[in-house]
């Protein structure tokens, strides 16, 4: 399933790394965060090498809804209460500066990426949440963000309340990334196998670097850092629909960007003459029943009965314990390692904020907003809660009752379906293609041994503990796992 962003954008291929090289900074990961970090470091005169396991922009960057906004759900009032006004102000300022930095780069590099100024709205259709939204608007304003509470939007349904953030934007992420990558030293099809100090080992050679930046979405090294104890992953789904009906002369293309805070609230924005309809979030590995795209389409049809689906895709997001990304030193034990992860559903803005903070750390500049994002804010009690949750997934999933499919390897399993079955006394994952071909894989995640769950919407095996994903043939799709399943 390809996203809208891949429709016309072709990014030139880069060579694999072979041999041994040296550089000042090695950036692991060629998505938005990694390439922005490399670009800002290069602008500062630092030599940089980017190592990408697949193709640049092939991970979460091409699956975003591409909003550039400091509006990150109901967060500012909570941050002020949880961390204090100073820390909440750091979070707000870092994201507002990230928006400004996108503007600078688009202008200075002359990037044709459909960068569009747009207001961003949080909205609710529930009367009981109107006060909460009004409080969020006041909290954002107190932190220097231009925001206001309103009950008027361009949505095709009434709202109980909304918070409008002015001065936000959206763009075409791959067109932007394509230009940012020009002139950088990038090696594709170069998966990193291990990192020891400043020595980065890949399957084709090594890089010796003074600093190493982990911009891999989810860090693949467990110790030190213990990020597997501090994050989980969520999946969400997007449809690009055509709401235009020439016979009726109608259609809907919002100028603003909208994010619903209700349980089944939708994310909406326009792009390329289509409306992006997002939602149906769930923890990765918890989608046994499937039907997420169908539910989104039912909601879209409820708004625009004549709408037609043009594209569909899904995204994966790293969620931290407190809703704030981990950006900065990887751990106290690795002073020359840096990390950018845990962006939640706000990857584009957070990628730029991370790039600016890591650039400043490496070049010795003071960044007044870095403290609130520090990975060293790790609290063992809160992390233990998340770790226990993951452990329960492990125990529960491995003891689940298996599907009763006596001849699942042959005619009993319907074509196009998959699931966990018992075969020769072992639990295995089975998928039967439409042509009847059977694929049998291990259901133990190679990362930390959790039992994988079948995702019928994407025909993938997903880990409910830490979010690794594999296709039905066993090939790795998403980390932190570094290898496929047998």
XYZ file of N, CA, C and O in Angstrom, residues 38 170 219 223 325 407 448 468:
32
model
N 21.810 15.588 9.623
C 22.995 15.619 8.761
C 23.120 16.953 8.028
O 24.214 17.516 7.919
N 1.866 22.760 6.326
C 1.979 21.374 5.862
C 2.734 21.372 4.547
O 2.900 22.407 3.903
N 15.319 3.016 18.730
C 16.700 2.545 18.875
C 16.776 1.019 18.891
O 16.002 0.354 19.581
N 20.820 -1.865 25.470
C 21.610 -1.452 26.629
C 22.898 -0.809 26.128
O 23.583 -1.376 25.264
N 9.299 13.640 23.441
C 10.343 12.849 22.785
C 11.618 12.761 23.608
O 11.883 13.593 24.482
N -6.488 -28.316 9.678
C -5.756 -28.469 8.426
C -5.392 -27.094 7.879
O -5.528 -26.800 6.690
N 13.106 -9.484 21.456
C 13.139 -9.919 22.854
C 12.204 -11.090 23.130
O 11.852 -11.359 24.280
N 8.146 -4.151 16.706
C 8.777 -4.683 15.501
C 7.711 -5.305 14.598
O 6.721 -5.855 15.082
